[in-house]
């Protein structure tokens, strides 16, 4: 098991569309273990495979509050089958945009069709932070970031800041 390096804005990989997974083998299980280790280490409540450089339609989630009561969830090839008209606003952050937080409005509840770690088809209905997190992660699989849901002024400002930071690190 290992903590993997996170892909950070403005890395172009974050804009890639991830490819469907065709089956689960030993290598993919080991990769999922590494994703959990990376997510808990960060710490974060969700992690999409592309955030560690793998363009696969897969994310890990755990919105549980206590470390001694973890609720890990592996989501493969997800599809949202229903969104509520009712909206909810959360202050979102992203491990690929460290220490930047902004309010985002999204559907308050969603139904999700996906495959679990045994590649068995499942469905769940989510509300609250879980519903927000599912939508944030599914966006990553389509190359979409939470800053795409805020004003262009704020988005351009944060992209500019992270572009400068990346250049500085490059030159160092
Ligand atoms: O750790 C995370 N917290 C979070 C808070 C509000 C809405 C979404 C998230 S997901 C984020 C981890 C991450 O970047 N996942 O892609
Ligand atoms: Ni994110």
PDB file of C-alpha atoms and ligand atoms in Angstrom:
ATOM      1  CA  UNK A   1       0.000   0.000   0.000  1.00  0.00           C
ATOM      2  CA  UNK A   2       1.190   3.496  -0.703  1.00  0.00           C
ATOM      3  CA  UNK A   3       0.151   7.143  -0.619  1.00  0.00           C
ATOM      4  CA  UNK A   4       0.154   8.404  -4.202  1.00  0.00           C
ATOM      5  CA  UNK A   5       1.091  11.880  -5.410  1.00  0.00           C
ATOM      6  CA  UNK A   6      -1.902  14.121  -6.086  1.00  0.00           C
ATOM      7  CA  UNK A   7      -2.425  15.790  -9.457  1.00  0.00           C
ATOM      8  CA  UNK A   8      -2.781  19.548  -8.837  1.00  0.00           C
ATOM      9  CA  UNK A   9      -4.386  22.394 -10.827  1.00  0.00           C
ATOM     10  CA  UNK A  10      -3.599  23.450 -13.612  1.00  0.00           C
ATOM     11  CA  UNK A  11      -2.383  19.952 -14.634  1.00  0.00           C
ATOM     12  CA  UNK A  12      -4.123  19.117 -17.947  1.00  0.00           C
ATOM     13  CA  UNK A  13      -4.842  15.562 -16.756  1.00  0.00           C
ATOM     14  CA  UNK A  14      -7.626  17.007 -14.565  1.00  0.00           C
ATOM     15  CA  UNK A  15      -9.463  17.932 -17.803  1.00  0.00           C
ATOM     16  CA  UNK A  16      -9.271  14.409 -19.255  1.00  0.00           C
ATOM     17  CA  UNK A  17     -12.399  12.279 -19.616  1.00  0.00           C
ATOM     18  CA  UNK A  18     -11.818   9.016 -17.764  1.00  0.00           C
ATOM     19  CA  UNK A  19     -12.505   5.659 -19.435  1.00  0.00           C
ATOM     20  CA  UNK A  20     -14.982   3.004 -18.237  1.00  0.00           C
ATOM     21  CA  UNK A  21     -13.591   0.056 -16.281  1.00  0.00           C
ATOM     22  CA  UNK A  22     -14.182  -3.345 -17.901  1.00  0.00           C
ATOM     23  CA  UNK A  23     -13.567  -5.577 -14.897  1.00  0.00           C
ATOM     24  CA  UNK A  24     -11.909  -5.852 -11.498  1.00  0.00           C
ATOM     25  CA  UNK A  25      -8.611  -7.711 -11.108  1.00  0.00           C
ATOM     26  CA  UNK A  26      -5.943  -7.916  -8.416  1.00  0.00           C
ATOM     27  CA  UNK A  27      -4.106  -4.880  -9.761  1.00  0.00           C
ATOM     28  CA  UNK A  28      -7.253  -2.729  -9.630  1.00  0.00           C
ATOM     29  CA  UNK A  29      -7.972  -3.856  -6.037  1.00  0.00           C
ATOM     30  CA  UNK A  30      -4.437  -2.844  -5.061  1.00  0.00           C
ATOM     31  CA  UNK A  31      -4.932   0.502  -6.814  1.00  0.00           C
ATOM     32  CA  UNK A  32      -8.187   1.074  -4.875  1.00  0.00           C
ATOM     33  CA  UNK A  33      -6.338   0.306  -1.606  1.00  0.00           C
ATOM     34  CA  UNK A  34      -3.783   2.980  -2.561  1.00  0.00           C
ATOM     35  CA  UNK A  35      -6.584   5.430  -3.339  1.00  0.00           C
ATOM     36  CA  UNK A  36      -8.072   4.941   0.148  1.00  0.00           C
ATOM     37  CA  UNK A  37      -4.661   5.332   1.745  1.00  0.00           C
ATOM     38  CA  UNK A  38      -4.080   8.533  -0.261  1.00  0.00           C
ATOM     39  CA  UNK A  39      -7.577   9.883   0.529  1.00  0.00           C
ATOM     40  CA  UNK A  40      -7.359   9.210   4.301  1.00  0.00           C
ATOM     41  CA  UNK A  41      -3.792  10.566   4.433  1.00  0.00           C
ATOM     42  CA  UNK A  42      -4.717  13.887   2.737  1.00  0.00           C
ATOM     43  CA  UNK A  43      -7.264  13.888   4.479  1.00  0.00           C
ATOM     44  CA  UNK A  44     -10.215  14.004   2.084  1.00  0.00           C
ATOM     45  CA  UNK A  45     -13.751  12.606   1.935  1.00  0.00           C
ATOM     46  CA  UNK A  46     -13.533  11.602  -1.728  1.00  0.00           C
ATOM     47  CA  UNK A  47     -10.931  10.866  -4.388  1.00  0.00           C
ATOM     48  CA  UNK A  48     -11.285  10.281  -8.127  1.00  0.00           C
ATOM     49  CA  UNK A  49      -8.744   8.024  -9.885  1.00  0.00           C
ATOM     50  CA  UNK A  50      -7.611  10.867 -12.188  1.00  0.00           C
ATOM     51  CA  UNK A  51      -6.507  12.812  -9.085  1.00  0.00           C
ATOM     52  CA  UNK A  52      -3.709  10.267  -8.759  1.00  0.00           C
ATOM     53  CA  UNK A  53      -3.128  10.223 -12.520  1.00  0.00           C
ATOM     54  CA  UNK A  54      -5.279   7.242 -13.625  1.00  0.00           C
ATOM     55  CA  UNK A  55      -8.005   8.152 -16.142  1.00  0.00           C
ATOM     56  CA  UNK A  56     -10.431   5.434 -14.970  1.00  0.00           C
ATOM     57  CA  UNK A  57     -14.141   5.859 -14.104  1.00  0.00           C
ATOM     58  CA  UNK A  58     -13.659   5.124 -10.430  1.00  0.00           C
ATOM     59  CA  UNK A  59     -13.802   7.034  -7.165  1.00  0.00           C
ATOM     60  CA  UNK A  60     -13.513   6.336  -3.453  1.00  0.00           C
ATOM     61  CA  UNK A  61     -15.624   8.064  -0.816  1.00  0.00           C
ATOM     62  CA  UNK A  62     -15.981   8.206   2.947  1.00  0.00           C
ATOM     63  CA  UNK A  63     -18.108  10.956   4.466  1.00  0.00           C
ATOM     64  CA  UNK A  64     -18.117   9.367   7.957  1.00  0.00           C
ATOM     65  CA  UNK A  65     -17.140  11.784  10.704  1.00  0.00           C
ATOM     66  CA  UNK A  66     -15.093   9.524  12.978  1.00  0.00           C
ATOM     67  CA  UNK A  67     -11.874   7.726  12.173  1.00  0.00           C
ATOM     68  CA  UNK A  68     -12.961   4.765  14.359  1.00  0.00           C
ATOM     69  CA  UNK A  69     -16.181   4.327  12.361  1.00  0.00           C
ATOM     70  CA  UNK A  70     -15.142   4.434   8.712  1.00  0.00           C
ATOM     71  CA  UNK A  71     -17.649   3.907   5.889  1.00  0.00           C
ATOM     72  CA  UNK A  72     -15.515   3.372   2.774  1.00  0.00           C
ATOM     73  CA  UNK A  73     -17.372   3.290  -0.539  1.00  0.00           C
ATOM     74  CA  UNK A  74     -15.896   2.281  -3.914  1.00  0.00           C
ATOM     75  CA  UNK A  75     -17.805   3.550  -6.949  1.00  0.00           C
ATOM     76  CA  UNK A  76     -17.047   2.170 -10.447  1.00  0.00           C
ATOM     77  CA  UNK A  77     -18.626   3.343 -13.746  1.00  0.00           C
ATOM     78  CA  UNK A  78     -21.193   5.600 -12.012  1.00  0.00           C
ATOM     79  CA  UNK A  79     -24.275   7.079 -13.676  1.00  0.00           C
ATOM     80  CA  UNK A  80     -26.661   9.518 -12.049  1.00  0.00           C
ATOM     81  CA  UNK A  81     -30.167   8.241 -12.851  1.00  0.00           C
ATOM     82  CA  UNK A  82     -32.108  10.964 -11.011  1.00  0.00           C
ATOM     83  CA  UNK A  83     -31.457  14.415  -9.519  1.00  0.00           C
ATOM     84  CA  UNK A  84     -33.850  16.318  -7.235  1.00  0.00           C
ATOM     85  CA  UNK A  85     -35.134  19.728  -8.303  1.00  0.00           C
ATOM     86  CA  UNK A  86     -34.370  20.858  -4.764  1.00  0.00           C
ATOM     87  CA  UNK A  87     -30.873  22.320  -4.467  1.00  0.00           C
ATOM     88  CA  UNK A  88     -28.327  22.401  -1.675  1.00  0.00           C
ATOM     89  CA  UNK A  89     -25.286  24.623  -1.140  1.00  0.00           C
ATOM     90  CA  UNK A  90     -22.044  23.378   0.411  1.00  0.00           C
ATOM     91  CA  UNK A  91     -18.667  24.978   0.804  1.00  0.00           C
ATOM     92  CA  UNK A  92     -16.560  22.671  -1.393  1.00  0.00           C
ATOM     93  CA  UNK A  93     -12.864  22.011  -1.541  1.00  0.00           C
ATOM     94  CA  UNK A  94     -10.767  19.746  -3.757  1.00  0.00           C
ATOM     95  CA  UNK A  95      -7.518  17.904  -3.067  1.00  0.00           C
ATOM     96  CA  UNK A  96      -6.376  19.011  -6.547  1.00  0.00           C
ATOM     97  CA  UNK A  97      -6.943  22.700  -5.601  1.00  0.00           C
ATOM     98  CA  UNK A  98      -5.406  22.774  -2.097  1.00  0.00           C
ATOM     99  CA  UNK A  99      -6.714  25.238   0.476  1.00  0.00           C
ATOM    100  CA  UNK A 100      -9.297  26.855  -1.796  1.00  0.00           C
ATOM    101  CA  UNK A 101     -12.941  26.710  -0.717  1.00  0.00           C
ATOM    102  CA  UNK A 102     -16.066  28.131  -2.299  1.00  0.00           C
ATOM    103  CA  UNK A 103     -19.809  27.595  -2.081  1.00  0.00           C
ATOM    104  CA  UNK A 104     -21.368  25.469  -4.838  1.00  0.00           C
ATOM    105  CA  UNK A 105     -25.060  24.824  -5.468  1.00  0.00           C
ATOM    106  CA  UNK A 106     -26.047  21.360  -6.706  1.00  0.00           C
ATOM    107  CA  UNK A 107     -29.116  19.065  -6.638  1.00  0.00           C
ATOM    108  CA  UNK A 108     -29.785  18.147  -2.987  1.00  0.00           C
ATOM    109  CA  UNK A 109     -30.467  14.433  -3.696  1.00  0.00           C
ATOM    110  CA  UNK A 110     -29.303  12.020  -6.396  1.00  0.00           C
ATOM    111  CA  UNK A 111     -29.809   8.370  -7.354  1.00  0.00           C
ATOM    112  CA  UNK A 112     -26.661   6.644  -8.528  1.00  0.00           C
ATOM    113  CA  UNK A 113     -26.187   3.441 -10.533  1.00  0.00           C
ATOM    114  CA  UNK A 114     -22.663   2.029 -10.265  1.00  0.00           C
ATOM    115  CA  UNK A 115     -20.604  -1.127  -9.812  1.00  0.00           C
ATOM    116  CA  UNK A 116     -18.994  -2.070  -6.508  1.00  0.00           C
ATOM    117  CA  UNK A 117     -15.496  -3.491  -5.940  1.00  0.00           C
ATOM    118  CA  UNK A 118     -16.790  -6.967  -6.961  1.00  0.00           C
ATOM    119  CA  UNK A 119     -18.124  -5.402 -10.196  1.00  0.00           C
ATOM    120  CA  UNK A 120     -21.702  -6.057  -9.013  1.00  0.00           C
ATOM    121  CA  UNK A 121     -24.268  -3.488 -10.192  1.00  0.00           C
ATOM    122  CA  UNK A 122     -25.748  -1.421  -7.356  1.00  0.00           C
ATOM    123  CA  UNK A 123     -27.940   1.602  -6.838  1.00  0.00           C
ATOM    124  CA  UNK A 124     -28.047   4.123  -4.015  1.00  0.00           C
ATOM    125  CA  UNK A 125     -29.913   7.286  -3.149  1.00  0.00           C
ATOM    126  CA  UNK A 126     -27.944  10.010  -1.396  1.00  0.00           C
ATOM    127  CA  UNK A 127     -28.623  13.350   0.242  1.00  0.00           C
ATOM    128  CA  UNK A 128     -26.605  15.853   2.262  1.00  0.00           C
ATOM    129  CA  UNK A 129     -22.820  15.870   1.994  1.00  0.00           C
ATOM    130  CA  UNK A 130     -22.794  12.399   0.361  1.00  0.00           C
ATOM    131  CA  UNK A 131     -24.946  13.662  -2.544  1.00  0.00           C
ATOM    132  CA  UNK A 132     -22.648  16.675  -3.010  1.00  0.00           C
ATOM    133  CA  UNK A 133     -19.512  14.560  -2.835  1.00  0.00           C
ATOM    134  CA  UNK A 134     -20.860  12.026  -5.372  1.00  0.00           C
ATOM    135  CA  UNK A 135     -21.544  14.857  -7.847  1.00  0.00           C
ATOM    136  CA  UNK A 136     -18.117  16.431  -7.196  1.00  0.00           C
ATOM    137  CA  UNK A 137     -16.385  13.070  -7.856  1.00  0.00           C
ATOM    138  CA  UNK A 138     -18.485  12.226 -10.916  1.00  0.00           C
ATOM    139  CA  UNK A 139     -17.531  15.636 -12.347  1.00  0.00           C
ATOM    140  CA  UNK A 140     -13.840  14.631 -12.024  1.00  0.00           C
ATOM    141  CA  UNK A 141     -14.499  11.578 -14.261  1.00  0.00           C
ATOM    142  CA  UNK A 142     -15.696  14.037 -16.928  1.00  0.00           C
ATOM    143  CA  UNK A 143     -12.828  16.520 -16.534  1.00  0.00           C
ATOM    144  CA  UNK A 144     -15.000  18.970 -14.578  1.00  0.00           C
ATOM    145  CA  UNK A 145     -13.820  20.728 -11.389  1.00  0.00           C
ATOM    146  CA  UNK A 146     -15.913  22.443  -8.691  1.00  0.00           C
ATOM    147  CA  UNK A 147     -14.458  25.797  -9.784  1.00  0.00           C
ATOM    148  CA  UNK A 148     -16.369  25.316 -13.065  1.00  0.00           C
ATOM    149  CA  UNK A 149     -19.532  25.859 -10.985  1.00  0.00           C
ATOM    150  CA  UNK A 150     -18.479  29.241  -9.521  1.00  0.00           C
ATOM    151  CA  UNK A 151     -18.246  32.681 -11.185  1.00  0.00           C
ATOM    152  CA  UNK A 152     -15.797  33.127 -14.067  1.00  0.00           C
ATOM    153  CA  UNK A 153     -14.090  35.931 -12.137  1.00  0.00           C
ATOM    154  CA  UNK A 154     -13.372  33.677  -9.146  1.00  0.00           C
ATOM    155  CA  UNK A 155     -12.422  30.729 -11.380  1.00  0.00           C
ATOM    156  CA  UNK A 156      -9.956  32.768 -13.465  1.00  0.00           C
ATOM    157  CA  UNK A 157      -8.425  34.154 -10.260  1.00  0.00           C
ATOM    158  CA  UNK A 158      -7.802  30.716  -8.711  1.00  0.00           C
ATOM    159  CA  UNK A 159      -6.468  29.218 -11.975  1.00  0.00           C
ATOM    160  CA  UNK A 160      -4.051  32.174 -12.303  1.00  0.00           C
ATOM    161  CA  UNK A 161      -2.847  31.695  -8.726  1.00  0.00           C
ATOM    162  CA  UNK A 162      -2.218  27.954  -9.167  1.00  0.00           C
ATOM    163  CA  UNK A 163      -0.547  28.516 -12.567  1.00  0.00           C
ATOM    164  CA  UNK A 164       1.918  30.928 -10.920  1.00  0.00           C
ATOM    165  CA  UNK A 165       2.560  28.497  -8.057  1.00  0.00           C
ATOM    166  CA  UNK A 166       3.245  25.652 -10.521  1.00  0.00           C
ATOM    167  CA  UNK A 167       5.719  27.820 -12.487  1.00  0.00           C
ATOM    168  CA  UNK A 168       7.523  28.777  -9.279  1.00  0.00           C
ATOM    169  CA  UNK A 169       7.822  25.104  -8.209  1.00  0.00           C
ATOM    170  CA  UNK A 170       9.050  24.284 -11.712  1.00  0.00           C
ATOM    171  CA  UNK A 171      11.831  26.841 -11.528  1.00  0.00           C
ATOM    172  CA  UNK A 172      12.874  25.899  -7.991  1.00  0.00           C
TER     173      UNK A 172
HETATM  174  O1  LIG B   1     -12.127  16.263   0.667  1.00  0.00           O
HETATM  175  C1  LIG B   1     -13.003  16.796  -0.018  1.00  0.00           C
HETATM  176  N1  LIG B   1     -13.979  17.528   0.590  1.00  0.00           N
HETATM  177  C2  LIG B   1     -15.102  17.993  -0.053  1.00  0.00           C
HETATM  178  C3  LIG B   1     -15.899  18.932   0.609  1.00  0.00           C
HETATM  179  C4  LIG B   1     -17.043  19.417   0.021  1.00  0.00           C
HETATM  180  C5  LIG B   1     -17.414  18.977  -1.228  1.00  0.00           C
HETATM  181  C6  LIG B   1     -16.630  18.050  -1.910  1.00  0.00           C
HETATM  182  C7  LIG B   1     -15.487  17.560  -1.323  1.00  0.00           C
HETATM  183  S1  LIG B   1     -14.529  16.390  -2.164  1.00  0.00           S
HETATM  184  C8  LIG B   1     -12.945  16.712  -1.494  1.00  0.00           C
HETATM  185  C9  LIG B   1     -11.917  15.695  -1.984  1.00  0.00           C
HETATM  186  C10 LIG B   1     -11.773  15.795  -3.484  1.00  0.00           C
HETATM  187  O2  LIG B   1     -11.133  16.646  -4.038  1.00  0.00           O
HETATM  188  N2  LIG B   1     -12.397  14.908  -4.205  1.00  0.00           N
HETATM  189  O3  LIG B   1     -12.348  14.946  -5.534  1.00  0.00           O
HETATM  190 NI1  LIG B   2     -12.015  17.034  -6.040  1.00  0.00          NI
END
